[in-house]
PDB file of C-alpha atoms and ligand atoms in Angstrom:
ATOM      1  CA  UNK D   1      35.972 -20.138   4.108  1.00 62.00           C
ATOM      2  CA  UNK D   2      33.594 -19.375   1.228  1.00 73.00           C
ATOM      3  CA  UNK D   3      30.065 -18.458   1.720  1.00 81.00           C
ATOM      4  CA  UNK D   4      26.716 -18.798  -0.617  1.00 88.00           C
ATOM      5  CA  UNK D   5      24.381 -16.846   1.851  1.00 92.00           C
ATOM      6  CA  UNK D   6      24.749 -13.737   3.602  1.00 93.00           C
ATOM      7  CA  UNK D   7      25.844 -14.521   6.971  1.00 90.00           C
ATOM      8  CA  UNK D   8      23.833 -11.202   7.856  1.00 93.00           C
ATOM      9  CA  UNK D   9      20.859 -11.811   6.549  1.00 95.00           C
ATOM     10  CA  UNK D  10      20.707 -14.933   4.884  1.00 94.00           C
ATOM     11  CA  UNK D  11      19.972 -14.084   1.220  1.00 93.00           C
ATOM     12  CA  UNK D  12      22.387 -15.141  -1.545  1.00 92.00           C
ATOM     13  CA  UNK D  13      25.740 -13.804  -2.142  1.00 93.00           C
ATOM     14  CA  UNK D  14      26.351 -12.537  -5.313  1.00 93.00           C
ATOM     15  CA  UNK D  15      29.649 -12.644  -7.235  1.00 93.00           C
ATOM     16  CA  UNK D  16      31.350  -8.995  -8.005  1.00 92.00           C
ATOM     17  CA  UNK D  17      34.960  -7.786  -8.839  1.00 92.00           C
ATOM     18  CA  UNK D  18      35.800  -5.903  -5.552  1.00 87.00           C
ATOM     19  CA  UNK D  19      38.824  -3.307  -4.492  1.00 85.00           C
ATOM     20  CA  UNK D  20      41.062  -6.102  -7.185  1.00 87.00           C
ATOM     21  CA  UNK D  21      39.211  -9.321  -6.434  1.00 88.00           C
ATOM     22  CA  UNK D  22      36.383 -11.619  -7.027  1.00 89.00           C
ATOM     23  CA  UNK D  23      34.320 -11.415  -4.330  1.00 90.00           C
ATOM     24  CA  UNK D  24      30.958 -12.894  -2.624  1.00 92.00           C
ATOM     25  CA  UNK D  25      28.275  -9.881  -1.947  1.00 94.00           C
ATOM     26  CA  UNK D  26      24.253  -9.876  -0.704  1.00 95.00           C
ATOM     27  CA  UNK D  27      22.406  -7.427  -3.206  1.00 91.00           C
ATOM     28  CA  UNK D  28      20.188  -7.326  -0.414  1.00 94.00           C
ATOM     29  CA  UNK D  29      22.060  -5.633   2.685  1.00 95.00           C
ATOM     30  CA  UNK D  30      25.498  -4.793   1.272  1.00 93.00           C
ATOM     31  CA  UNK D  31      27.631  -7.239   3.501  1.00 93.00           C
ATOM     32  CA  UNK D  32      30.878  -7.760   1.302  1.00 92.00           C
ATOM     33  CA  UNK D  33      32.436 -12.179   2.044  1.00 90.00           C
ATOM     34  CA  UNK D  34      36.646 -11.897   2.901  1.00 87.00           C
ATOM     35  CA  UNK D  35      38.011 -14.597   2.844  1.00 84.00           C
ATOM     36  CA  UNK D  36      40.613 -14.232   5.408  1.00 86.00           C
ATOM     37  CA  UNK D  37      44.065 -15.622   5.465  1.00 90.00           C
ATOM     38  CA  UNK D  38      44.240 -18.828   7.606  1.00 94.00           C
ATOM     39  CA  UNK D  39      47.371 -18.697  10.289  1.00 97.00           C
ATOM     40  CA  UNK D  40      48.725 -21.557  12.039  1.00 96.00           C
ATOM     41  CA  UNK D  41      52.190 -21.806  14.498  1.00 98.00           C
ATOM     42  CA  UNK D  42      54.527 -24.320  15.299  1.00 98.00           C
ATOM     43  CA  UNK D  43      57.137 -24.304  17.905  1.00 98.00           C
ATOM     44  CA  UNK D  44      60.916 -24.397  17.605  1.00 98.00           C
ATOM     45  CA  UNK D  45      61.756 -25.821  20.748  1.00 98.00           C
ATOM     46  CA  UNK D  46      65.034 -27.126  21.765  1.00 96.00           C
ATOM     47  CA  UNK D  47      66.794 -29.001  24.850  1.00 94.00           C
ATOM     48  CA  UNK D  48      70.312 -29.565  24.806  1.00 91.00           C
ATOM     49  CA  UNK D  49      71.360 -31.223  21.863  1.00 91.00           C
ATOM     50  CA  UNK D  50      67.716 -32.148  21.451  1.00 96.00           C
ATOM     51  CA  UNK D  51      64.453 -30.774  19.361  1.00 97.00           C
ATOM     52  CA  UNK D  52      61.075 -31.403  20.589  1.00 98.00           C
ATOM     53  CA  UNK D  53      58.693 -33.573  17.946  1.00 98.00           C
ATOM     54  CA  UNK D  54      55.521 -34.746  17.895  1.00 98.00           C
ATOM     55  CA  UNK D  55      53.556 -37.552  15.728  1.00 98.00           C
ATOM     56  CA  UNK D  56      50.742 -36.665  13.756  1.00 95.00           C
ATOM     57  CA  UNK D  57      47.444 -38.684  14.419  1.00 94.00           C
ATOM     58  CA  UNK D  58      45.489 -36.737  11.672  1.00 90.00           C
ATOM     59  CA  UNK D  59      46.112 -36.030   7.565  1.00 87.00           C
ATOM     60  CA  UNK D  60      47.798 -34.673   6.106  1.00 86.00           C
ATOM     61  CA  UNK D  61      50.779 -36.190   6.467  1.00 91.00           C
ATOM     62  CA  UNK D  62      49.667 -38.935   9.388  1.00 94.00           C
ATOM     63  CA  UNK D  63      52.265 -40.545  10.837  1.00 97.00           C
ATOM     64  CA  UNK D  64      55.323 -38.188  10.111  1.00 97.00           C
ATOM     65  CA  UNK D  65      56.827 -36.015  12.699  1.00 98.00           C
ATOM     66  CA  UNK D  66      56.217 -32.311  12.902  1.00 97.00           C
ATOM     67  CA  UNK D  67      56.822 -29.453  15.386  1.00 97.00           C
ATOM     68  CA  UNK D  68      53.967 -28.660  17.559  1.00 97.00           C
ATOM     69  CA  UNK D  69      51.801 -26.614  16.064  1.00 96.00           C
ATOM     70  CA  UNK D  70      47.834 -25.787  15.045  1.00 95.00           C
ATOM     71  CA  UNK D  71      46.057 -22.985  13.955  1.00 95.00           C
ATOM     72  CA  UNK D  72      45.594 -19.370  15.704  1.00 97.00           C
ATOM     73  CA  UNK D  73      41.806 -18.581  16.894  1.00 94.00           C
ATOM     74  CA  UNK D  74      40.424 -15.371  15.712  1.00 91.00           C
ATOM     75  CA  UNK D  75      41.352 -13.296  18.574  1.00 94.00           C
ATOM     76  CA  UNK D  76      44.367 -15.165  19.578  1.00 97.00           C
ATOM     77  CA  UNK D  77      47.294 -13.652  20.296  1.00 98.00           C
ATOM     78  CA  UNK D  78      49.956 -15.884  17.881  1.00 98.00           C
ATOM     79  CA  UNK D  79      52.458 -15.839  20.735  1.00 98.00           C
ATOM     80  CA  UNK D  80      49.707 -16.925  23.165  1.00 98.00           C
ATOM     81  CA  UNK D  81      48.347 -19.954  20.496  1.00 98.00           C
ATOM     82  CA  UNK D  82      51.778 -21.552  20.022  1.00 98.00           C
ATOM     83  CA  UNK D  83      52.348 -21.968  23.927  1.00 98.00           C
ATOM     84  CA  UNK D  84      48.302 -23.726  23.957  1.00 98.00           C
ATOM     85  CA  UNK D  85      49.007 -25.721  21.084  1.00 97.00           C
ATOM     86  CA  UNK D  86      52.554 -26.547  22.875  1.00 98.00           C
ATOM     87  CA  UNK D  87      50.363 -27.654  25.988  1.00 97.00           C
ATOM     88  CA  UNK D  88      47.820 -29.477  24.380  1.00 97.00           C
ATOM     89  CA  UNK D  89      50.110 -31.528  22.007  1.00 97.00           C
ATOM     90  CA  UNK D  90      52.805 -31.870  24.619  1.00 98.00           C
ATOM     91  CA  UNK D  91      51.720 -31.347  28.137  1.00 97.00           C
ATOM     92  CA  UNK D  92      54.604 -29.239  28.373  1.00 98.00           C
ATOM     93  CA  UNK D  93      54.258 -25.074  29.450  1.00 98.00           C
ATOM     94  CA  UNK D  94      56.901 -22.876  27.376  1.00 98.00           C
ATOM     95  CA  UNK D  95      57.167 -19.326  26.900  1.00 98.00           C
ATOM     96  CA  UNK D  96      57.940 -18.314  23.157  1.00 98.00           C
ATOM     97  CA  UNK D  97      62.040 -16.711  23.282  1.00 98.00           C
ATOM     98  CA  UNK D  98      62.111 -15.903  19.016  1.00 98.00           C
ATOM     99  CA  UNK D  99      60.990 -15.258  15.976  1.00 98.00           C
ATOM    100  CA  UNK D 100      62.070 -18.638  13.611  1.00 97.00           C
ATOM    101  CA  UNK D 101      60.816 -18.135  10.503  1.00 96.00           C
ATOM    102  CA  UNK D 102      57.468 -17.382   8.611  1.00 97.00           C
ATOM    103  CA  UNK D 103      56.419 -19.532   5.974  1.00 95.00           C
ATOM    104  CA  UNK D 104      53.765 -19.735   3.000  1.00 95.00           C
ATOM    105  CA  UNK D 105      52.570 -22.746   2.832  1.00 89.00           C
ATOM    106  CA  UNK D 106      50.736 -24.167  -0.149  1.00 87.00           C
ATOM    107  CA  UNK D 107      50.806 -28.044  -0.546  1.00 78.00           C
ATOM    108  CA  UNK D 108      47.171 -28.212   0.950  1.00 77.00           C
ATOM    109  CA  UNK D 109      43.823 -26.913  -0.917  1.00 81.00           C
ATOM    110  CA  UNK D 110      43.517 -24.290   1.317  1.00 85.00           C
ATOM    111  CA  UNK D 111      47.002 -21.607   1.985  1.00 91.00           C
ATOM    112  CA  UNK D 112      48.616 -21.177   5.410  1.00 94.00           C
ATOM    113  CA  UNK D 113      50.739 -18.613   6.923  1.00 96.00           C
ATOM    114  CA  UNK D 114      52.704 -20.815   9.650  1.00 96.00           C
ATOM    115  CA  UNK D 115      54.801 -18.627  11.867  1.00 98.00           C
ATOM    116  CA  UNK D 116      57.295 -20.792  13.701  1.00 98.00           C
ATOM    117  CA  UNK D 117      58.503 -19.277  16.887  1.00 98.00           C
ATOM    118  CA  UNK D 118      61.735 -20.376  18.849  1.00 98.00           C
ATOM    119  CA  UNK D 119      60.271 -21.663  22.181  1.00 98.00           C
ATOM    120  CA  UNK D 120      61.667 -22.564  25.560  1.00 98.00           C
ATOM    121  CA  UNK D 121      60.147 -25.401  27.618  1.00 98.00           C
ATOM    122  CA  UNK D 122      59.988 -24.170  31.108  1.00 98.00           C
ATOM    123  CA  UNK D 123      57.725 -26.532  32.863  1.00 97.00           C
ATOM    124  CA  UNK D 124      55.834 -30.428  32.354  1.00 96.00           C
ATOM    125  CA  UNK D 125      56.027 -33.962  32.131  1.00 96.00           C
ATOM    126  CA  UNK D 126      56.264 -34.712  28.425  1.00 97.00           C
ATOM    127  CA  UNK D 127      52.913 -36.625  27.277  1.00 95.00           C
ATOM    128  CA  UNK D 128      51.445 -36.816  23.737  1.00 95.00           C
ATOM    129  CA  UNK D 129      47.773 -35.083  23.977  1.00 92.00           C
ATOM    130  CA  UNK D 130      45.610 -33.690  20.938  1.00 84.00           C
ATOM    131  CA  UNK D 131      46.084 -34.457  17.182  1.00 86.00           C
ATOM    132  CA  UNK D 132      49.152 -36.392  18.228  1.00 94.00           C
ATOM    133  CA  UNK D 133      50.337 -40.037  18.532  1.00 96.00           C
ATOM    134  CA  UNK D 134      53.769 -39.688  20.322  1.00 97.00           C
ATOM    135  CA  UNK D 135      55.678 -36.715  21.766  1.00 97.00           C
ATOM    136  CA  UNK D 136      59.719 -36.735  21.980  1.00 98.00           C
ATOM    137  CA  UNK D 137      62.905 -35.157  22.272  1.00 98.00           C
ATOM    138  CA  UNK D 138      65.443 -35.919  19.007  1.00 97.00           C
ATOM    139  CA  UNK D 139      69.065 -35.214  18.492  1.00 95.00           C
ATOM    140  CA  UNK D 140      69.962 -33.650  14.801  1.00 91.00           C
ATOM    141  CA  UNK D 141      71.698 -37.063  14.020  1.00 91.00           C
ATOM    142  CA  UNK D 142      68.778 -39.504  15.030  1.00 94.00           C
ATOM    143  CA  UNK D 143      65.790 -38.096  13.523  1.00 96.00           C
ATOM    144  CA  UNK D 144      62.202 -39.450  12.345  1.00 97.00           C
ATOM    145  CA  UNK D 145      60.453 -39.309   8.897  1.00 97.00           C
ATOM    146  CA  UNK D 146      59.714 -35.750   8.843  1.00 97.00           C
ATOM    147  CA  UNK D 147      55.661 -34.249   8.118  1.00 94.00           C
ATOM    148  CA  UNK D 148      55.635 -30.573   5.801  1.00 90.00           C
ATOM    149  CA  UNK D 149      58.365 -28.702   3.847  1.00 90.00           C
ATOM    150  CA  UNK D 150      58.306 -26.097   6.992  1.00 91.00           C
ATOM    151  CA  UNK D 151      59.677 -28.332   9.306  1.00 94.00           C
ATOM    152  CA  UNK D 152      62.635 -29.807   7.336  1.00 95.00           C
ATOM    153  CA  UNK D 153      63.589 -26.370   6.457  1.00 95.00           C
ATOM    154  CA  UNK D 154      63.359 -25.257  10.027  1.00 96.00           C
ATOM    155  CA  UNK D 155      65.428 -28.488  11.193  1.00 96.00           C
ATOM    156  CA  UNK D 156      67.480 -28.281   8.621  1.00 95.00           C
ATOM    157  CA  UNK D 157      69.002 -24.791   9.747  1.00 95.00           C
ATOM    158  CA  UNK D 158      68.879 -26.127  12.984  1.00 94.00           C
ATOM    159  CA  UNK D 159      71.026 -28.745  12.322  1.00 91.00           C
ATOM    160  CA  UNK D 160      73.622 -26.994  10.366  1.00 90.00           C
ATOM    161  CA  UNK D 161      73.831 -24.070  13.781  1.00 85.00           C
ATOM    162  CA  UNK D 162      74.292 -27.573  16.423  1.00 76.00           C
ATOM    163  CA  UNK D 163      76.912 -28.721  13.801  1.00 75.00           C
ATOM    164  CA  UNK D 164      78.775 -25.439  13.773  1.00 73.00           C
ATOM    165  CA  UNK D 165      77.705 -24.448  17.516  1.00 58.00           C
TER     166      UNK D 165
HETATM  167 ZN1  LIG T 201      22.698  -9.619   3.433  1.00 85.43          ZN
END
């Protein structure tokens, strides 16, 4: 997020080329404005012949289906925030198996990392919750309108390793 006033101090941010960069800094106390990366995760998670979706009740992209996903705290473990946002959009409790793929995404105004882990579903009652309209289990063969480039890739290779599995 950008800045006008020091968030130390409260006098206003200048702007300076810094270490490569245009950058916000207060004359006054020194205190340099990163702007730091924003991360989200989505989980890969798979039952049988079946992938776990969920609809999205918010833009962008209301409406389509995505894997569950949201964005990491500051703090959060990434492996820790994919299994919340798995709970919270899902009711179900999974424990992350993999590594799926990490993307750059950069359709929206603002750039995120999404880090898409492969997770297993080890306990729950399926039940939509946050940011979400419906949750459900699809086969590669019946699936909805899709939300975000990152998840057709990621079903996309999916479906080519249940075709050849
Ligand atoms: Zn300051």
């Amino acid at each position: 997020m950008s800045a006008n006033f020091c968030l130390r101090c409260g006098q206003a941010l200048q702007a300076v080329d810094l270490f490569g960069k245009r950058r916000q800094r207060c004359a006054q106390c020194g205190y340099i404005h990163f702007e730091d990366p924003k991360v989200a995760v989505a989980a890969h998670a798979v039952q049988g012949q079946q992938v776990l979706l969920v609809q999205r009740a918010v833009e962008p992209e209301i409406g389509k289906w995505a894997l569950p996903a949201g964005y990491v705290d500051r703090g959060e473990d990434p492996r820790l925030a994919v299994l919340r946002e798995l709970e919270e959009e899902t009711s179900l409790l999974g424990e992350v198996t993999g590594l799926v793929e990490v993307f750059f995404n950069t359709s929206s105004a603002i750039p995120v990392i999404v880090i898409v882990y492969r997770v297993r579903v080890v306990s729950g009652s399926l039940m939509a919750g946050d940011d979400v309209t419906a949750a459900a289990w699809f086969r590669a063969d019946a699936l909805p309108t899709l939300a975000f480039e990152s998840t057709r890739q990621v079903i996309a290779a999916w479906q080519r390793s249940a075709r050849s599995g």
